[in-house]
Amino acid sequence: MGVRLRRIVGVTALVTLTGLASINAAHAAVDPQQQDNTARVTRDPAGRVTGIAAAAGRSLRAGHSGDAAAQATAHLAAYAGRFGVDAKAFTIDKVSTVPGASVVRFQQSVAGVPVLGAELVAVLDSANGLASLHGHSSTATNRSATPAVKAGALRGKARAAFAAEADVAADALDEDAARLAWFDPAIWAGTPSQGQVKLVWSVKVEPKSLAGWGGEMLFDAASGTEVLRISHKREINRAICDVNSSYVSTSAVCVARNATRLEGGPVSSVVDVNDAYDLFGATSSFYQNNFGYDLTATIGSTSKGDSVRRLRAIVRACVLGYGCPMENAFWNGKGMTFGAGFASADDVIAHELTHGVTEHTSNLTYSSQSGAINESISDIFGEYSDLTNGLGNDSAGVRWDMGEDLPASIGVIRSMSDPTRYADPDKVSSPYWYVGASTSAYVHINSGVGNKAAFLMADGGTFNGQTITGLGLAKASQIWWRAENTLTSSATYAELYTVLPASCRALVTAGVGGLTSADCAEVDKVVRATEMNLTPRG
């Protein structure tokens, strides 16, 4: 089926696979949830357990006061057999807290080398009992981690590739040292490993300024050929700089001495400056007031000549390759660059900043289903922020539209209440589910499933045989925030099928957000209505 593509303001990623079947070609399947009074179990197509979650008010395994990391390690050892893995292959990667719970992420390694995306996430309740355990693992064992190609032979290749892609000088990008990893494409597909595991060198590249973008490249450690490329081309204390429709150079970044408006400074005479300032503030308030999350401290950046961490933007900018005036906006991890008139869309700005949040929480890989969920979460928090900040156009006719405040030359880019309006799927079995080769199209189009779920969770409605009572934006926000913090980097919709109900029940147990068991029953209907447990076509 032909898919009508739209100009998209959002993260764009190019994935190139060499010598492997596309990881977009196979997708996860989960049998109907098995549940009893104490646990909810999800399995992959081979019958292996991929998730276990306790019912509200209960725990899978009791805990006691003390170190959450040690408790989680004991829980993993007790449950590893259910997942068909060796607990000794997993080490703690990160420990974080969310209201009423601790989240402990475990990383799988083989021969001392990490397996990309092979993670188990343990969610502990306030008493350190195990509320849920879920994730992905590889069956790769007893493999040699000795590369035939040395890291030095690859030096500069990733930086050169991204420099050419972004049309910037190579010295505008920083390249990290190569690190060994295992790449198992089945993990992102949510299917069992089938002998496709490769030892690779992973090389990350980041921009030094607002120019260009970076990403990650994987090279076959046996041959040196490129296996996978994930480009982080991102399109959408404060510092706002106005360049008045002039071109910004490759070293452009908004620093205090050049800022048109700094935090606490007077209102500018330039509308775009004030729009960017106000909407950065609105998004920051949304995260702080709802989740106690400090945007500036986590995704703000420092710069040469300005060591203070700030949310930074350049407005009324032109960039080579985009024309002047520039009808676009982008975020590249250092800050935002806006074309004239593009700093006015509150949902789009919150969408872009949420990509930074995702990088610091679940770190969803921008490819395949995890990339679609990454895009969806940015749409979700972008729209939830939009609908609660009192700014922009929130009339009934555009309530769930993305980009209703963008310039008319772009206009609305997606609908969350009815994704099919823009040829996006509203359920996994939809004929609009994209199966083509374009990763940018895949992640933006297939985000529609998560978007429809977020709409139904908040507002309710009758869809696909389910009649859902909406929970409202405040409760829905808490559930999605818990999910954002507990998804693995290689998450599929099948994982989200487990994590959303588990998040709701964990919040009930923790007494957070006023959620009830009845609310969680509605969340069950949401994930069934959007068919997150089914295998996508193609």
Coordinates of C-alpha atoms in Angstrom, one line a residue:
M1 CA 0.0 0.0 0.0
G2 CA 1.3 3.4 -0.8
V3 CA 1.7 5.7 2.2
R4 CA 1.3 9.5 1.8
L5 CA 4.3 11.0 3.6
R6 CA 4.1 14.4 5.3
R7 CA 6.8 16.9 6.1
I8 CA 7.6 16.0 9.6
V9 CA 8.9 18.2 12.4
G10 CA 10.5 15.6 14.7
V11 CA 13.4 13.3 15.2
T12 CA 14.6 11.8 11.9
A13 CA 16.8 8.7 11.8
L14 CA 18.4 6.9 8.9
V15 CA 19.2 3.2 9.5
T16 CA 21.3 1.3 7.1
L17 CA 21.7 -2.5 7.5
T18 CA 24.4 -4.3 5.6
G19 CA 24.4 -8.1 5.4
L20 CA 21.5 -8.5 7.8
A21 CA 17.7 -8.8 7.3
S22 CA 16.1 -5.4 8.2
I23 CA 15.2 -5.3 11.9
N24 CA 12.0 -3.6 10.7
A25 CA 10.9 -6.8 8.9
A26 CA 10.2 -8.9 12.0
H27 CA 8.1 -7.8 14.9
A28 CA 7.1 -9.1 18.3
A29 CA 4.2 -11.3 19.2
V30 CA 2.8 -12.1 22.6
D31 CA 0.3 -14.7 23.5
P32 CA -2.8 -13.5 25.4
Q33 CA -2.0 -12.3 28.8
Q34 CA -2.0 -15.1 31.4
Q35 CA -3.2 -13.7 34.7
D36 CA -4.2 -14.9 38.1
N37 CA -4.7 -13.2 41.4
T38 CA -1.0 -12.5 41.9
A39 CA 0.8 -12.1 38.6
R40 CA 0.4 -11.1 34.9
V41 CA 2.7 -13.0 32.6
T42 CA 3.7 -12.1 29.0
R43 CA 5.6 -14.4 26.6
D44 CA 7.3 -14.1 23.3
P45 CA 6.3 -16.3 20.2
A46 CA 8.6 -19.1 21.4
G47 CA 6.8 -19.2 24.8
R48 CA 9.7 -17.6 26.8
V49 CA 8.6 -15.2 29.6
T50 CA 9.3 -11.6 28.8
G51 CA 7.4 -9.9 31.6
I52 CA 5.9 -10.7 35.0
A53 CA 3.9 -8.1 36.9
A54 CA 2.1 -8.2 40.3
A55 CA -1.5 -7.4 40.8
A56 CA -2.3 -4.0 42.5
G57 CA -1.5 -4.1 46.2
R58 CA 0.7 -7.2 45.9
S59 CA 4.3 -8.0 45.1
L60 CA 5.9 -10.8 43.3
R61 CA 8.5 -11.3 45.9
A62 CA 8.8 -9.6 49.3
G63 CA 11.6 -7.2 50.0
H64 CA 13.0 -5.4 53.0
S65 CA 14.5 -2.0 53.8
G66 CA 18.0 -1.4 52.6
D67 CA 19.8 -1.0 49.3
A68 CA 17.5 -1.2 46.3
A69 CA 20.3 -2.4 44.0
A70 CA 21.0 -5.4 46.3
Q71 CA 17.4 -6.2 46.7
A72 CA 16.8 -6.1 42.9
T73 CA 19.8 -8.4 42.4
A74 CA 18.3 -10.9 44.7
H75 CA 14.9 -10.7 43.0
L76 CA 16.6 -11.2 39.6
A77 CA 18.4 -14.3 40.9
A78 CA 15.1 -15.7 42.1
Y79 CA 13.3 -15.1 38.8
A80 CA 16.0 -15.6 36.2
G81 CA 14.9 -19.2 35.6
R82 CA 11.4 -18.1 34.6
F83 CA 13.0 -15.9 31.9
G84 CA 15.4 -18.7 30.8
V85 CA 18.5 -16.6 31.6
D86 CA 21.5 -16.8 33.8
A87 CA 21.3 -14.1 36.4
K88 CA 25.1 -14.0 36.5
A89 CA 25.1 -12.6 32.9
F90 CA 23.4 -9.4 34.1
T91 CA 24.9 -6.5 35.9
I92 CA 23.3 -3.3 37.2
D93 CA 23.4 -0.5 34.6
K94 CA 21.4 2.1 36.4
V95 CA 19.3 2.7 39.5
S96 CA 16.6 5.5 39.5
T97 CA 13.6 6.4 41.5
V98 CA 10.0 7.3 40.5
P99 CA 7.2 8.1 43.0
G100 CA 6.8 5.2 45.4
A101 CA 9.3 2.9 43.6
S102 CA 12.8 2.2 42.5
V103 CA 13.8 1.2 39.0
V104 CA 16.8 -1.0 38.5
R105 CA 18.1 -1.7 35.0
F106 CA 20.2 -4.8 34.3
Q107 CA 22.5 -5.2 31.3
Q108 CA 23.3 -8.6 29.8
S109 CA 26.9 -9.3 28.8
V110 CA 28.5 -12.3 27.0
A111 CA 32.2 -12.9 27.5
G112 CA 32.4 -9.6 29.3
V113 CA 30.9 -7.6 26.3
P114 CA 27.4 -6.0 26.5
V115 CA 24.6 -7.2 24.3
L116 CA 22.9 -4.1 22.8
G117 CA 19.3 -3.8 23.9
A118 CA 19.5 -6.9 26.1
E119 CA 18.1 -5.5 29.4
L120 CA 15.9 -6.6 32.2
V121 CA 14.1 -3.9 34.3
A122 CA 13.1 -4.6 37.9
V123 CA 10.5 -2.2 39.4
L124 CA 10.6 -2.3 43.2
D125 CA 7.8 -1.0 45.5
S126 CA 8.4 1.3 48.5
A127 CA 9.3 -1.8 50.6
N128 CA 11.7 -3.0 48.0
G129 CA 9.4 -5.9 47.0
L130 CA 9.4 -6.9 43.4
A131 CA 6.5 -5.2 41.6
S132 CA 7.5 -6.3 38.1
L133 CA 10.3 -7.6 36.0
H134 CA 10.4 -7.4 32.2
G135 CA 12.8 -7.1 29.3
H136 CA 14.7 -8.8 26.5
S137 CA 17.7 -11.1 26.4
S138 CA 19.9 -12.9 23.9
T139 CA 20.5 -16.6 23.7
A140 CA 24.1 -15.8 22.6
T141 CA 26.5 -17.7 24.9
N142 CA 30.1 -19.1 24.9
R143 CA 31.2 -16.8 22.1
S144 CA 34.6 -15.3 21.5
A145 CA 34.8 -11.6 22.0
T146 CA 38.1 -11.2 20.2
P147 CA 37.7 -8.8 17.2
A148 CA 39.5 -9.5 13.9
V149 CA 39.4 -5.8 13.1
K150 CA 41.1 -3.4 15.6
A151 CA 39.3 -0.3 16.7
G152 CA 42.1 1.9 15.3
A153 CA 41.2 0.8 11.8
L154 CA 37.8 2.4 12.1
R155 CA 38.9 5.7 13.6
G156 CA 37.2 8.6 11.9
K157 CA 34.8 6.6 9.7
A158 CA 31.7 7.2 11.8
R159 CA 32.5 10.9 12.1
A160 CA 33.1 11.2 8.4
A161 CA 29.8 9.4 7.6
F162 CA 27.8 11.7 9.8
A163 CA 29.6 14.8 8.6
A164 CA 28.8 13.9 5.0
E165 CA 25.2 13.2 6.0
A166 CA 24.8 16.5 7.8
D167 CA 26.9 18.5 5.2
V168 CA 29.2 19.8 7.9
A169 CA 33.0 19.7 8.4
A170 CA 34.2 16.6 10.2
D171 CA 35.8 18.7 13.0
A172 CA 32.3 20.0 13.9
L173 CA 31.6 16.5 15.4
D174 CA 33.2 14.6 18.3
E175 CA 33.7 10.9 17.9
D176 CA 33.9 8.7 21.0
A177 CA 36.3 5.7 21.3
A178 CA 34.9 2.5 19.7
R179 CA 33.6 -0.1 22.2
L180 CA 32.9 -3.7 21.6
A181 CA 29.3 -5.0 21.8
W182 CA 27.1 -7.8 20.6
F183 CA 24.3 -7.0 18.1
D184 CA 21.3 -9.3 18.0
P185 CA 18.6 -7.8 15.6
A186 CA 15.9 -10.1 17.0
I187 CA 15.9 -8.1 20.3
W188 CA 14.3 -5.1 18.7
A189 CA 11.9 -7.3 16.8
G190 CA 10.7 -8.9 20.0
T191 CA 11.4 -12.4 18.6
P192 CA 13.7 -15.2 19.8
S193 CA 17.4 -15.0 18.7
Q194 CA 18.1 -17.0 15.6
G195 CA 21.9 -17.1 15.3
Q196 CA 22.2 -13.6 13.8
V197 CA 24.3 -12.3 16.7
K198 CA 27.4 -10.4 15.7
L199 CA 30.3 -9.0 17.5
V200 CA 30.5 -5.3 16.5
W201 CA 32.4 -2.1 17.3
S202 CA 30.0 0.6 18.4
V203 CA 31.0 4.2 17.7
K204 CA 29.1 7.2 18.9
V205 CA 29.3 10.7 17.4
E206 CA 27.9 13.9 18.8
P207 CA 27.8 17.5 17.5
K208 CA 30.0 20.2 19.1
S209 CA 27.4 22.9 18.5
L210 CA 24.0 23.5 16.9
A211 CA 25.4 22.4 13.5
G212 CA 24.8 18.9 12.2
W213 CA 23.9 15.9 14.2
G214 CA 25.5 12.7 15.4
G215 CA 24.3 9.2 16.2
E216 CA 25.8 5.7 16.5
M217 CA 27.4 3.4 14.0
L218 CA 28.0 -0.4 14.4
F219 CA 30.8 -2.0 12.4
D220 CA 31.3 -5.8 12.0
A221 CA 34.3 -6.7 14.2
A222 CA 35.2 -9.5 11.8
S223 CA 35.2 -7.5 8.6
G224 CA 35.0 -3.8 9.5
T225 CA 31.8 -3.3 7.3
E226 CA 29.0 -1.1 8.5
V227 CA 26.2 -3.1 10.1
L228 CA 23.9 -0.4 11.4
R229 CA 23.6 3.4 11.4
I230 CA 21.3 5.3 13.7
S231 CA 21.3 9.0 12.9
H232 CA 20.2 11.4 15.6
K233 CA 18.9 14.1 13.3
R234 CA 16.5 15.8 15.6
E235 CA 14.0 18.3 14.0
I236 CA 12.3 21.1 16.6
N237 CA 17.9 28.2 33.4
R238 CA 16.8 29.5 29.2
A239 CA 18.8 31.4 26.7
I240 CA 17.2 32.6 23.5
C241 CA 19.2 34.3 20.6
D242 CA 17.6 36.0 17.6
V243 CA 19.5 36.1 14.4
N244 CA 16.8 38.0 12.4
S245 CA 16.6 35.6 9.3
S246 CA 20.3 35.3 8.8
Y247 CA 22.3 32.1 8.3
V248 CA 23.9 30.6 11.4
S249 CA 27.4 29.2 11.2
T250 CA 28.6 25.7 11.9
S251 CA 29.8 26.9 15.4
A252 CA 26.5 28.7 16.3
V253 CA 25.2 28.2 19.8
C254 CA 23.3 30.6 22.0
V255 CA 25.5 31.8 24.8
A256 CA 24.8 34.4 27.5
R257 CA 26.8 37.3 25.9
N258 CA 24.8 37.0 22.6
A259 CA 21.4 36.1 24.1
T260 CA 18.4 38.3 23.2
R261 CA 16.6 37.1 26.3
L262 CA 18.1 35.3 29.3
E263 CA 16.4 33.7 32.3
G264 CA 14.5 36.4 34.2
G265 CA 15.3 39.0 31.6
P266 CA 12.9 41.5 30.1
V267 CA 10.4 40.6 27.4
S268 CA 11.8 41.1 23.9
S269 CA 10.3 43.0 21.0
V270 CA 10.7 39.9 18.9
V271 CA 7.7 37.6 19.0
D272 CA 9.7 34.5 18.2
V273 CA 12.1 35.1 21.1
N274 CA 9.2 35.3 23.6
D275 CA 7.4 32.3 22.1
A276 CA 10.5 30.1 22.5
Y277 CA 11.2 31.5 26.0
D278 CA 7.6 31.0 27.2
L279 CA 7.2 27.5 25.7
F280 CA 10.5 26.3 27.0
G281 CA 9.1 27.4 30.4
A282 CA 5.7 25.8 29.9
T283 CA 7.4 22.4 29.0
S284 CA 9.7 22.7 32.0
S285 CA 6.8 23.4 34.3
F286 CA 4.9 20.4 33.0
Y287 CA 7.7 18.1 33.9
Q288 CA 8.5 19.7 37.2
N289 CA 4.9 20.0 38.4
N290 CA 3.8 16.6 37.3
F291 CA 6.9 14.5 37.9
G292 CA 9.4 16.5 39.8
Y293 CA 11.7 16.3 36.8
D294 CA 14.1 19.2 36.2
L295 CA 14.5 19.7 32.4
T296 CA 17.4 22.2 32.7
A297 CA 19.4 20.0 35.0
T298 CA 19.0 16.9 32.7
I299 CA 18.9 18.1 29.1
G300 CA 20.2 21.7 29.4
S301 CA 23.6 22.2 27.9
T302 CA 26.8 24.2 28.6
S303 CA 28.9 25.7 25.9
K304 CA 32.3 27.3 25.4
G305 CA 32.0 30.8 26.8
D306 CA 29.0 29.9 28.9
S307 CA 29.5 27.2 31.4
V308 CA 26.0 27.6 32.9
R309 CA 23.6 24.7 32.1
R310 CA 20.7 26.2 30.1
L311 CA 17.9 25.3 27.7
R312 CA 19.1 27.1 24.6
A313 CA 17.5 28.2 21.3
I314 CA 18.3 30.3 18.2
V315 CA 15.2 31.8 16.6
R316 CA 14.5 33.2 13.1
A317 CA 17.5 31.2 11.9
C318 CA 18.5 30.0 8.4
V319 CA 20.7 27.0 8.0
L320 CA 22.5 25.9 4.8
G321 CA 20.5 23.2 3.0
Y322 CA 17.2 24.4 4.5
G323 CA 16.8 27.7 2.7
C324 CA 16.0 31.1 4.0
P325 CA 13.4 31.6 5.5
M326 CA 13.8 28.1 7.0
E327 CA 10.5 26.3 7.3
N328 CA 11.6 23.9 10.0
A329 CA 12.9 23.5 13.5
F330 CA 15.3 21.0 15.0
W331 CA 16.9 19.9 18.3
N332 CA 20.3 18.2 18.2
G333 CA 21.0 17.7 21.9
K334 CA 22.7 21.1 22.3
G335 CA 19.7 23.2 21.8
M336 CA 16.9 24.2 19.4
T337 CA 17.2 26.1 16.1
F338 CA 13.9 27.6 14.8
G339 CA 13.0 29.0 11.4
A340 CA 10.9 32.2 11.5
G341 CA 7.5 31.5 13.0
F342 CA 8.4 28.0 14.1
A343 CA 8.8 28.8 17.8
S344 CA 5.0 29.1 18.4
A345 CA 3.9 25.4 18.6
D346 CA 3.8 24.3 22.2
D347 CA 3.1 20.6 21.4
V348 CA 6.0 20.5 19.0
I349 CA 8.5 22.1 21.3
A350 CA 7.4 19.8 24.2
H351 CA 7.7 16.9 21.7
E352 CA 11.3 17.8 20.9
L353 CA 12.4 18.4 24.5
T354 CA 10.9 15.0 25.4
H355 CA 13.3 13.3 23.0
G356 CA 16.0 14.6 25.4
V357 CA 14.1 13.2 28.3
T358 CA 13.7 9.8 26.7
E359 CA 17.5 9.7 26.1
H360 CA 18.0 10.1 29.9
T361 CA 15.3 7.6 31.0
S362 CA 14.4 4.6 28.8
N363 CA 16.9 5.6 26.1
L364 CA 14.6 4.0 23.4
T365 CA 16.7 3.1 20.4
Y366 CA 15.6 5.2 17.4
S367 CA 14.8 2.2 15.1
S368 CA 12.0 -0.3 14.5
Q369 CA 9.3 -0.5 17.2
S370 CA 11.4 1.1 19.9
G371 CA 11.8 4.1 17.6
A372 CA 8.0 4.3 17.0
I373 CA 7.4 4.2 20.7
N374 CA 10.1 6.9 21.1
E375 CA 8.2 9.1 18.7
S376 CA 4.9 8.3 20.3
I377 CA 6.1 9.2 23.8
S378 CA 7.3 12.6 22.4
D379 CA 3.9 13.1 20.9
I380 CA 2.1 12.1 24.1
F381 CA 4.0 14.4 26.5
G382 CA 4.0 17.1 23.8
E383 CA 0.2 16.9 23.6
Y384 CA -0.4 16.4 27.4
S385 CA 1.7 19.5 28.0
D386 CA -0.1 21.4 25.3
L387 CA -3.5 20.6 26.8
T388 CA -2.6 21.6 30.3
N389 CA -0.5 24.7 29.9
G390 CA -3.2 27.2 28.9
L391 CA -1.3 28.4 25.8
G392 CA -2.0 28.1 22.1
N393 CA -5.1 26.8 20.4
D394 CA -6.8 24.0 22.5
S395 CA -10.3 24.2 21.0
A396 CA -12.3 21.1 20.6
G397 CA -11.6 20.8 16.8
V398 CA -7.8 20.6 17.3
R399 CA -7.6 19.2 20.8
W400 CA -5.6 16.1 19.8
D401 CA -3.9 17.5 16.7
M402 CA -0.1 17.7 16.7
G403 CA 1.2 21.0 15.3
E404 CA -2.0 23.1 15.1
D405 CA 0.0 26.2 16.0
L406 CA 2.7 25.7 13.4
P407 CA 2.8 28.1 10.4
A408 CA 0.2 27.4 7.8
S409 CA 2.9 26.3 5.4
I410 CA 3.3 23.1 7.5
G411 CA 0.1 22.9 9.5
V412 CA -1.1 19.9 11.5
I413 CA 1.2 16.8 11.1
R414 CA -0.6 14.1 13.1
S415 CA -3.9 13.3 14.9
M416 CA -3.8 11.4 18.1
S417 CA -7.5 10.9 18.4
D418 CA -7.8 9.5 14.9
P419 CA -4.3 8.7 13.5
T420 CA -5.9 7.3 10.3
R421 CA -6.7 10.9 9.3
Y422 CA -3.1 11.2 8.3
A423 CA -2.7 7.5 7.1
D424 CA -1.1 6.4 10.5
P425 CA -2.3 3.2 12.2
D426 CA -4.5 3.3 15.2
K427 CA -4.0 -0.4 16.1
V428 CA -1.4 -2.9 15.2
S429 CA -3.5 -4.7 12.6
S430 CA -4.3 -1.5 10.8
P431 CA -3.7 -1.5 7.0
Y432 CA -1.8 1.7 7.6
W433 CA 1.0 -0.1 9.6
Y434 CA 4.1 0.9 7.7
V435 CA 6.4 -2.0 6.5
G436 CA 8.7 -0.1 4.1
A437 CA 12.4 0.5 4.3
S438 CA 12.4 4.1 5.4
T439 CA 13.1 4.3 9.2
S440 CA 11.9 7.9 9.4
A441 CA 8.6 6.9 7.9
Y442 CA 8.4 3.7 10.1
V443 CA 8.9 5.5 13.4
H444 CA 6.7 8.5 12.7
I445 CA 3.9 6.5 11.1
N446 CA 3.8 3.6 13.5
S447 CA 3.8 5.9 16.4
G448 CA 0.1 6.2 15.7
V449 CA -0.6 3.1 17.8
G450 CA 0.8 4.6 21.0
N451 CA -0.8 7.9 20.2
K452 CA -4.3 6.3 19.9
A453 CA -3.7 4.6 23.3
A454 CA -2.7 7.8 24.9
F455 CA -5.9 9.5 23.6
L456 CA -8.1 6.6 24.8
M457 CA -6.4 6.5 28.2
A458 CA -7.1 10.2 28.8
D459 CA -10.5 10.8 27.1
G460 CA -11.9 7.3 26.7
G461 CA -14.3 6.2 23.9
T462 CA -15.5 3.1 22.1
F463 CA -12.9 1.6 19.8
N464 CA -12.2 -1.8 18.3
G465 CA -14.8 -3.6 20.5
Q466 CA -13.7 -1.9 23.8
T467 CA -15.6 0.9 25.6
I468 CA -13.2 2.8 27.7
T469 CA -13.8 5.3 30.5
G470 CA -11.1 8.0 30.2
L471 CA -8.9 8.6 33.2
G472 CA -8.2 12.2 32.5
L473 CA -4.9 13.8 31.6
A474 CA -3.4 13.9 35.2
K475 CA -3.8 10.2 35.8
A476 CA -2.8 9.2 32.2
S477 CA 0.3 11.3 32.5
Q478 CA 1.5 9.5 35.6
I479 CA 1.0 6.1 33.9
W480 CA 3.0 7.1 30.8
W481 CA 5.7 8.7 32.9
R482 CA 6.1 5.4 34.9
A483 CA 6.3 3.6 31.6
E484 CA 8.8 6.0 30.2
N485 CA 11.1 5.2 33.2
T486 CA 10.7 1.4 33.0
L487 CA 10.8 0.6 29.3
T488 CA 13.9 -1.1 28.0
S489 CA 15.9 0.6 25.2
S490 CA 14.7 -2.1 22.7
A491 CA 11.0 -2.0 23.7
T492 CA 8.3 -3.2 21.4
Y493 CA 4.6 -2.6 21.5
A494 CA 4.4 -6.1 23.1
E495 CA 6.5 -4.8 25.9
L496 CA 4.3 -1.7 26.2
Y497 CA 1.3 -4.1 26.4
T498 CA 2.9 -5.4 29.7
V499 CA 4.4 -2.1 31.0
L500 CA 1.3 0.2 30.8
P501 CA -1.0 -2.0 32.9
A502 CA 2.0 -2.8 35.3
S503 CA 2.7 0.9 35.7
C504 CA -0.9 1.6 36.6
R505 CA -1.0 -1.2 39.2
A506 CA 2.3 -0.1 40.7
L507 CA 1.0 3.4 41.1
V508 CA -2.1 2.1 42.8
T509 CA 0.1 0.2 45.2
A510 CA 2.3 3.2 45.8
G511 CA -0.8 5.5 46.3
V512 CA 0.5 7.9 43.6
G513 CA -1.7 10.0 41.4
G514 CA -5.1 8.9 42.9
L515 CA -5.2 5.9 40.6
T516 CA -7.5 2.9 41.4
S517 CA -7.8 -0.7 40.4
A518 CA -10.9 0.4 38.3
D519 CA -8.6 2.8 36.4
C520 CA -6.2 -0.1 35.7
A521 CA -9.1 -2.1 34.2
E522 CA -9.6 0.7 31.7
V523 CA -5.8 0.6 30.9
D524 CA -6.2 -3.1 30.2
K525 CA -8.9 -2.2 27.7
V526 CA -6.7 0.4 26.0
V527 CA -3.9 -2.0 25.3
R528 CA -6.3 -4.6 24.0
A529 CA -8.1 -2.1 21.8
T530 CA -4.9 -0.9 20.2
E531 CA -3.8 -4.6 19.8
M532 CA -0.3 -4.1 21.2
N533 CA -0.1 -7.8 21.8
L534 CA -0.5 -8.7 18.1
T535 CA 2.2 -9.3 15.5
P536 CA 2.4 -6.5 13.0
R537 CA 2.1 -7.4 9.4
G538 CA 5.1 -7.7 7.2

